[in-house]
Amino acid sequence: MKASAGTPSPAPSPWRLLAPLAGAAIVLAVGATISFSASSILSRHLKEEAQARFEVRSGYMLASLEHRLNDFSNLILGMQGLFIASAHVSREEFRRYSETLNLQQRLPGLQALSFQRRVVRQDKAAFVARVRNDRSLDPQGYPEFAIRPEGERAEYTVIDFIEPMQANIAAFGYDAGTQPGNADAIRQARDTGRVQISEPFGIAQNPEGRPRIVLRAPVYRRGQPLTNVEQRRAALDGFVVLTVETHASFVEYFKELLMEGERLIIEDAGPAPGSSVARRTPIADTGSDAGRPLLNKRFNLEFGGRHWELRYSADAAWVNSLPGQDYQDTALAGGLVISLLLAALTLAMATARSRALRLAEE
């Protein structure tokens, strides 16, 4: 029996209506999963690469500090050699030596070169008279010269030669052994015969200014035996000394080497065994606490009889400046856009097919 021409066609099934949406949703879900997985893998790779670069940079910072300290060590050993090679170094020779080095250009932050002479109590008056009458550099001599601070002591470690003289005139005649920051270093250098560095402290020239560190090496009288501590103490003539302003010597030096987001902190972590109680004192800090560090590294360095601690860190600005750090977001956004386009295309094709089937059925 034939159906009449006016009989309505059957309604499409719910599955036929939902199938295009389900297919598009599956394509979108698979695409998003692949995009997030790829982004996660890329993120992990970028973190590993950033960590590797950070390790390389931290090693570079340590090597740079060691290079800087070697410059100071070589300089003070050269000064020591000047006194060892000559039976008598005059004030004029010491000035010519310091001027020849051109240290303000080669080692910014080096405040002074000096020779601190050991003077025993019975020789004090003769020493003061000799300095007052020394006219090798000043025709007037130094009639006001005196050992400071006043007082009778068994021996004195007097700043006798110092260059540049005018910039450091406040230290001329000062007994360095009376300063707590110098006392340990003087004893250690005298007894060991090696270069010794002080803890940071306020120096006589500028007691309220930034802390300085002082490097010294002993000078012994020529021809004296130096095989044990007692012989070295008896033969001591004085010390060659470098006074270093740490901000210019380390902070400014490292700011030329550091990238954005990097920070280096150097602290004195106390003397080597055999000296006084350890005390942590800041030496240099190249940054502020504005950026929260993401990567950190600590180093311990022994130099001149003291322990230094280096803390090197990098924050988000440094990490974001590395090549490829924006690839993760780009890859994720691109994958999601492609997934959306594929889902839309799938939906469009499925909808068109469903419509064609319905029209064919009708």
CSV table of C-alpha atoms in Angstrom, one decimal, residues 8-360:
chain,number,residue,atom,x,y,z
A,8,PRO,CA,5.5,13.7,7.2
A,9,SER,CA,9.0,12.1,7.2
A,10,PRO,CA,10.2,10.6,10.5
A,11,ALA,CA,12.0,12.9,13.0
A,12,PRO,CA,15.9,12.5,13.0
A,13,SER,CA,17.2,10.4,15.9
A,14,PRO,CA,18.9,12.2,18.9
A,15,TRP,CA,22.2,10.4,18.1
A,16,ARG,CA,22.3,11.9,14.7
A,17,LEU,CA,21.9,15.4,16.2
A,18,LEU,CA,24.6,14.8,18.9
A,19,ALA,CA,27.1,12.9,16.8
A,20,PRO,CA,28.7,16.0,15.2
A,21,LEU,CA,29.1,17.6,18.6
A,22,ALA,CA,30.6,14.5,20.1
A,23,GLY,CA,33.1,14.1,17.2
A,24,ALA,CA,34.2,17.8,17.5
A,25,ALA,CA,34.5,17.4,21.3
A,26,ILE,CA,36.7,14.3,20.9
A,27,VAL,CA,38.9,16.1,18.4
A,28,LEU,CA,39.2,19.1,20.7
A,29,ALA,CA,40.0,17.0,23.8
A,30,VAL,CA,42.7,15.0,21.9
A,31,GLY,CA,44.2,18.2,20.5
A,32,ALA,CA,44.2,19.9,23.9
A,33,THR,CA,45.8,16.9,25.6
A,34,ILE,CA,48.5,16.8,23.0
A,35,SER,CA,49.1,20.5,23.3
A,36,PHE,CA,49.4,20.4,27.1
A,37,SER,CA,51.7,17.4,27.0
A,38,ALA,CA,53.9,19.1,24.4
A,39,SER,CA,53.9,22.3,26.5
A,40,SER,CA,54.8,20.3,29.6
A,41,ILE,CA,57.7,18.5,27.9
A,42,LEU,CA,59.0,21.8,26.5
A,43,SER,CA,58.7,23.5,29.9
A,44,ARG,CA,60.7,20.7,31.5
A,45,HIS,CA,63.4,21.0,28.8
A,46,LEU,CA,63.6,24.8,29.3
A,47,LYS,CA,63.9,24.4,33.0
A,48,GLU,CA,66.8,21.9,32.6
A,49,GLU,CA,68.4,24.2,30.1
A,50,ALA,CA,68.0,27.2,32.5
A,51,GLN,CA,69.6,25.2,35.3
A,52,ALA,CA,72.5,24.2,33.1
A,53,ARG,CA,73.1,27.8,32.1
A,54,PHE,CA,72.8,28.9,35.7
A,55,GLU,CA,75.5,26.4,36.7
A,56,VAL,CA,77.8,27.7,34.0
A,57,ARG,CA,77.2,31.3,35.1
A,58,SER,CA,77.8,30.5,38.8
A,59,GLY,CA,81.1,28.8,37.9
A,60,TYR,CA,82.0,31.9,35.9
A,61,MET,CA,81.2,34.2,38.9
A,62,LEU,CA,83.5,32.1,41.1
A,63,ALA,CA,86.3,32.1,38.6
A,64,SER,CA,85.9,35.9,38.2
A,65,LEU,CA,86.2,36.5,41.9
A,66,GLU,CA,89.3,34.2,42.1
A,67,HIS,CA,90.8,36.2,39.2
A,68,ARG,CA,90.2,39.4,41.1
A,69,LEU,CA,91.7,38.1,44.3
A,70,ASN,CA,94.7,36.8,42.3
A,71,ASP,CA,95.3,40.3,41.1
A,72,PHE,CA,95.5,41.5,44.7
A,73,SER,CA,97.7,38.6,45.7
A,74,ASN,CA,100.2,39.2,42.8
A,75,LEU,CA,100.3,42.9,43.7
A,76,ILE,CA,101.1,42.4,47.3
A,77,LEU,CA,103.7,39.7,46.5
A,78,GLY,CA,105.3,42.2,44.1
A,79,MET,CA,105.5,44.7,47.0
A,80,GLN,CA,106.9,42.1,49.2
A,81,GLY,CA,109.6,41.3,46.6
A,82,LEU,CA,110.5,45.0,46.5
A,83,PHE,CA,111.5,45.0,50.2
A,84,ILE,CA,113.1,41.6,50.0
A,85,ALA,CA,115.3,42.6,47.1
A,86,SER,CA,116.6,45.8,48.8
A,87,ALA,CA,118.4,46.3,52.0
A,88,HIS,CA,116.6,49.6,52.4
A,89,VAL,CA,113.6,51.0,50.6
A,90,SER,CA,113.2,54.7,51.0
A,91,ARG,CA,110.0,56.8,51.1
A,92,GLU,CA,110.8,58.2,47.6
A,93,GLU,CA,111.4,54.7,46.1
A,94,PHE,CA,108.1,53.5,47.6
A,95,ARG,CA,106.2,56.4,46.0
A,96,ARG,CA,107.9,55.9,42.6
A,97,TYR,CA,107.0,52.2,42.8
A,98,SER,CA,103.3,52.9,43.5
A,99,GLU,CA,103.0,55.6,40.8
A,100,THR,CA,104.5,53.2,38.2
A,101,LEU,CA,101.8,50.6,38.8
A,102,ASN,CA,98.9,53.0,37.8
A,103,LEU,CA,96.6,51.1,40.1
A,104,GLN,CA,93.6,53.3,39.9
A,105,GLN,CA,93.2,52.2,36.3
A,106,ARG,CA,94.2,48.6,36.7
A,107,LEU,CA,92.5,47.9,40.1
A,108,PRO,CA,89.7,50.3,40.9
A,109,GLY,CA,88.8,50.3,44.6
A,110,LEU,CA,92.4,49.9,45.8
A,111,GLN,CA,92.5,52.7,48.3
A,112,ALA,CA,96.1,52.6,49.5
A,113,LEU,CA,99.5,50.8,49.4
A,114,SER,CA,101.4,51.0,52.6
A,115,PHE,CA,104.4,49.7,54.5
A,116,GLN,CA,103.6,49.2,58.2
A,117,ARG,CA,106.8,49.1,60.2
A,118,ARG,CA,107.4,47.1,63.3
A,119,VAL,CA,108.8,49.4,66.0
A,120,VAL,CA,109.7,48.1,69.5
A,121,ARG,CA,109.2,50.3,72.5
A,122,GLN,CA,112.9,51.1,73.0
A,123,ASP,CA,113.3,52.3,69.4
A,124,LYS,CA,110.1,54.4,69.4
A,125,ALA,CA,111.7,57.8,70.0
A,126,ALA,CA,114.5,57.3,67.4
A,127,PHE,CA,111.9,56.1,64.8
A,128,VAL,CA,109.7,59.2,65.4
A,129,ALA,CA,112.6,61.5,65.1
A,130,ARG,CA,113.8,59.8,61.9
A,131,VAL,CA,110.4,60.2,60.2
A,132,ARG,CA,110.0,63.8,61.3
A,133,ASN,CA,113.4,64.7,59.7
A,134,ASP,CA,112.8,62.7,56.5
A,135,ARG,CA,112.8,65.3,53.7
A,136,SER,CA,113.1,63.0,50.8
A,137,LEU,CA,109.6,64.0,49.6
A,138,ASP,CA,108.7,67.1,51.6
A,139,PRO,CA,111.3,69.8,52.2
A,140,GLN,CA,109.7,70.5,55.5
A,141,GLY,CA,109.8,66.9,56.7
A,142,TYR,CA,107.0,65.8,59.0
A,143,PRO,CA,107.4,67.8,62.2
A,144,GLU,CA,104.0,66.8,63.5
A,145,PHE,CA,104.5,63.1,63.0
A,146,ALA,CA,103.6,60.9,66.0
A,147,ILE,CA,102.5,57.3,66.6
A,148,ARG,CA,98.8,57.2,67.2
A,149,PRO,CA,96.9,56.3,69.4
A,150,GLU,CA,99.2,57.5,72.2
A,151,GLY,CA,100.3,55.1,74.9
A,152,GLU,CA,103.2,52.8,75.8
A,153,ARG,CA,103.1,49.3,74.2
A,154,ALA,CA,105.7,46.6,73.9
A,155,GLU,CA,105.7,47.1,70.1
A,156,TYR,CA,103.9,49.1,67.4
A,157,THR,CA,102.9,48.3,63.8
A,158,VAL,CA,103.1,51.9,62.4
A,159,ILE,CA,101.9,53.0,59.0
A,160,ASP,CA,105.2,54.5,57.8
A,161,PHE,CA,104.9,54.7,54.0
A,162,ILE,CA,101.5,55.1,52.4
A,163,GLU,CA,100.4,56.0,48.9
A,164,PRO,CA,98.7,58.0,47.7
A,165,MET,CA,99.8,60.1,50.6
A,166,GLN,CA,97.4,63.1,50.5
A,167,ALA,CA,94.3,60.9,50.2
A,168,ASN,CA,95.4,58.8,53.2
A,169,ILE,CA,97.2,61.3,55.4
A,170,ALA,CA,94.9,60.4,58.3
A,171,ALA,CA,96.4,57.0,58.5
A,172,PHE,CA,100.1,58.2,58.5
A,173,GLY,CA,101.6,57.2,61.8
A,174,TYR,CA,98.7,55.1,63.0
A,175,ASP,CA,99.4,51.9,64.9
A,176,ALA,CA,97.5,49.3,62.9
A,177,GLY,CA,97.9,46.8,65.7
A,178,THR,CA,95.5,48.7,67.9
A,179,GLN,CA,92.5,48.0,65.5
A,180,PRO,CA,90.6,44.8,66.3
A,181,GLY,CA,90.1,44.2,62.6
A,182,ASN,CA,93.9,44.3,62.0
A,183,ALA,CA,95.1,42.5,65.1
A,184,ASP,CA,94.4,38.9,64.1
A,185,ALA,CA,95.7,39.4,60.6
A,186,ILE,CA,98.9,40.9,61.9
A,187,ARG,CA,99.6,37.9,64.2
A,188,GLN,CA,98.7,35.4,61.5
A,189,ALA,CA,100.8,37.0,58.8
A,190,ARG,CA,103.8,37.4,61.2
A,191,ASP,CA,103.6,33.8,62.4
A,192,THR,CA,102.9,32.0,59.1
A,193,GLY,CA,104.9,34.1,56.7
A,194,ARG,CA,101.9,34.1,54.3
A,195,VAL,CA,99.5,36.7,52.9
A,196,GLN,CA,96.7,37.4,55.3
A,197,ILE,CA,93.4,39.2,54.8
A,198,SER,CA,91.5,41.0,57.5
A,199,GLU,CA,87.8,41.0,58.2
A,200,PRO,CA,85.9,44.1,56.8
A,201,PHE,CA,86.3,47.0,59.3
A,202,GLY,CA,86.3,50.8,59.4
A,203,ILE,CA,89.8,52.1,58.7
A,204,ALA,CA,91.6,55.0,60.3
A,205,GLN,CA,91.3,57.2,57.1
A,206,ASN,CA,87.5,56.8,57.0
A,207,PRO,CA,86.1,55.0,60.1
A,208,GLU,CA,82.5,55.9,59.4
A,209,GLY,CA,82.6,55.0,55.7
A,210,ARG,CA,82.1,51.7,53.9
A,211,PRO,CA,84.1,48.8,55.5
A,212,ARG,CA,87.5,48.0,53.9
A,213,ILE,CA,89.5,44.8,53.8
A,214,VAL,CA,93.2,44.9,54.3
A,215,LEU,CA,95.7,42.4,52.8
A,216,ARG,CA,99.2,42.2,54.3
A,217,ALA,CA,102.3,40.1,53.8
A,218,PRO,CA,105.2,40.1,56.2
A,219,VAL,CA,108.7,41.5,55.5
A,220,TYR,CA,111.5,39.9,57.4
A,221,ARG,CA,115.0,41.2,57.9
A,222,ARG,CA,117.4,39.8,55.2
A,223,GLY,CA,119.5,36.9,56.1
A,224,GLN,CA,117.6,35.9,59.2
A,225,PRO,CA,116.4,32.2,59.7
A,226,LEU,CA,112.7,31.8,59.3
A,227,THR,CA,112.1,28.1,59.9
A,228,ASN,CA,109.8,28.4,62.9
A,229,VAL,CA,107.4,30.9,64.5
A,230,GLU,CA,109.9,32.2,67.0
A,231,GLN,CA,112.5,33.0,64.4
A,232,ARG,CA,109.8,34.7,62.2
A,233,ARG,CA,108.7,36.8,65.1
A,234,ALA,CA,112.2,37.9,65.9
A,235,ALA,CA,113.1,38.7,62.3
A,236,LEU,CA,109.9,40.7,61.5
A,237,ASP,CA,110.6,44.1,60.0
A,238,GLY,CA,107.0,45.1,59.0
A,239,PHE,CA,104.3,44.4,56.5
A,240,VAL,CA,103.4,45.5,53.0
A,241,VAL,CA,99.7,46.2,52.9
A,242,LEU,CA,96.8,46.8,50.5
A,243,THR,CA,93.7,48.6,51.7
A,244,VAL,CA,90.7,47.7,49.5
A,245,GLU,CA,87.4,49.5,49.3
A,246,THR,CA,85.0,46.5,48.7
A,247,HIS,CA,82.2,48.4,46.9
A,248,ALA,CA,84.4,49.6,44.0
A,249,SER,CA,86.6,46.5,44.0
A,250,PHE,CA,83.8,43.9,43.9
A,251,VAL,CA,80.3,45.4,43.5
A,252,GLU,CA,81.2,47.7,40.5
A,253,TYR,CA,83.5,44.9,39.1
A,254,PHE,CA,80.7,42.3,39.1
A,255,LYS,CA,78.0,44.7,37.9
A,256,GLU,CA,79.9,44.8,34.6
A,257,LEU,CA,79.7,41.0,34.4
A,258,LEU,CA,76.2,40.3,35.8
A,259,MET,CA,73.1,40.0,33.6
A,260,GLU,CA,69.6,41.4,34.5
A,261,GLY,CA,68.1,39.4,37.3
A,262,GLU,CA,71.4,38.1,38.6
A,263,ARG,CA,72.7,38.9,42.1
A,264,LEU,CA,76.0,38.1,43.9
A,265,ILE,CA,76.5,38.4,47.7
A,266,ILE,CA,80.0,38.0,49.2
A,267,GLU,CA,80.3,37.6,53.0
A,268,ASP,CA,83.2,37.1,55.3
A,269,ALA,CA,82.4,33.9,57.1
A,270,GLY,CA,85.2,34.0,59.7
A,271,PRO,CA,88.8,33.2,60.1
A,272,ALA,CA,90.5,29.9,59.3
A,273,PRO,CA,91.2,27.6,62.2
A,274,GLY,CA,93.6,28.9,64.8
A,275,SER,CA,92.3,32.5,64.9
A,276,SER,CA,89.5,34.2,66.8
A,277,VAL,CA,85.8,33.3,66.8
A,278,ALA,CA,84.1,33.4,63.4
A,279,ARG,CA,81.8,36.3,62.7
A,280,ARG,CA,79.8,36.7,59.5
A,281,THR,CA,80.3,40.2,57.9
A,282,PRO,CA,79.0,41.4,54.5
A,283,ILE,CA,81.7,42.3,51.9
A,284,ALA,CA,79.7,43.1,48.8
A,285,ASP,CA,76.2,42.8,47.5
A,286,THR,CA,75.4,43.6,43.9
A,287,GLY,CA,71.6,43.7,44.2
A,288,SER,CA,68.5,44.2,46.3
A,289,ASP,CA,65.7,42.1,47.6
A,290,ALA,CA,63.3,43.3,44.9
A,291,GLY,CA,63.4,40.1,42.8
A,292,ARG,CA,62.5,36.8,44.4
A,293,PRO,CA,65.3,34.3,43.4
A,294,LEU,CA,64.3,31.3,41.5
A,295,LEU,CA,67.8,29.7,41.3
A,296,ASN,CA,70.4,29.8,44.1
A,297,LYS,CA,74.0,28.6,44.5
A,298,ARG,CA,76.4,28.8,47.4
A,299,PHE,CA,80.2,28.6,47.3
A,300,ASN,CA,82.8,28.6,50.0
A,301,LEU,CA,86.2,30.1,49.3
A,302,GLU,CA,89.3,30.3,51.5
A,303,PHE,CA,91.5,33.3,50.8
A,304,GLY,CA,94.2,34.9,52.9
A,305,GLY,CA,93.4,32.8,56.0
A,306,ARG,CA,89.7,33.6,56.0
A,307,HIS,CA,86.6,31.9,54.7
A,308,TRP,CA,84.3,33.7,52.3
A,309,GLU,CA,80.9,32.6,51.3
A,310,LEU,CA,79.4,33.5,47.9
A,311,ARG,CA,75.7,33.4,47.2
A,312,TYR,CA,74.7,33.7,43.6
A,313,SER,CA,71.1,33.8,42.5
A,314,ALA,CA,68.9,34.5,39.5
A,315,ASP,CA,65.3,35.7,39.5
A,316,ALA,CA,62.4,35.5,37.0
A,317,ALA,CA,63.8,38.4,34.9
A,318,TRP,CA,67.0,36.4,34.2
A,319,VAL,CA,65.1,33.2,33.4
A,320,ASN,CA,62.7,35.0,31.1
A,321,SER,CA,65.6,36.6,29.2
A,322,LEU,CA,67.1,33.2,28.2
A,323,PRO,CA,66.5,32.2,24.6
A,324,GLY,CA,63.3,30.1,24.0
A,325,GLN,CA,61.6,30.9,27.2
A,326,ASP,CA,58.5,32.2,25.4
A,327,TYR,CA,58.3,29.0,23.3
A,328,GLN,CA,56.2,27.2,25.9
A,329,ASP,CA,53.3,29.7,25.8
A,330,THR,CA,53.5,30.0,22.0
A,331,ALA,CA,53.4,26.2,21.6
A,332,LEU,CA,50.5,25.8,24.0
A,333,ALA,CA,48.5,28.7,22.4
A,334,GLY,CA,49.2,27.4,18.9
A,335,GLY,CA,48.2,23.9,19.8
A,336,LEU,CA,44.9,25.0,21.4
A,337,VAL,CA,44.1,27.2,18.4
A,338,ILE,CA,44.8,24.4,15.9
A,339,SER,CA,42.7,22.0,18.1
A,340,LEU,CA,39.8,24.5,18.1
A,341,LEU,CA,40.1,24.9,14.3
A,342,LEU,CA,40.1,21.1,13.8
A,343,ALA,CA,37.2,20.7,16.1
A,344,ALA,CA,35.2,23.4,14.2
A,345,LEU,CA,36.1,21.8,10.9
A,346,THR,CA,35.0,18.3,12.2
A,347,LEU,CA,31.8,19.8,13.5
A,348,ALA,CA,31.1,21.5,10.2
A,349,MET,CA,31.8,18.4,8.1
A,350,ALA,CA,29.7,16.2,10.4
A,351,THR,CA,26.9,18.7,10.3
A,352,ALA,CA,27.0,18.9,6.6
A,353,ARG,CA,27.0,15.1,6.3
A,354,SER,CA,24.1,14.8,8.6
A,355,ARG,CA,22.1,17.4,6.7
A,356,ALA,CA,22.9,15.6,3.4
A,357,LEU,CA,21.7,12.3,4.8
A,358,ARG,CA,18.5,13.9,6.1
A,359,LEU,CA,17.8,15.5,2.7
A,360,ALA,CA,18.5,12.2,0.9
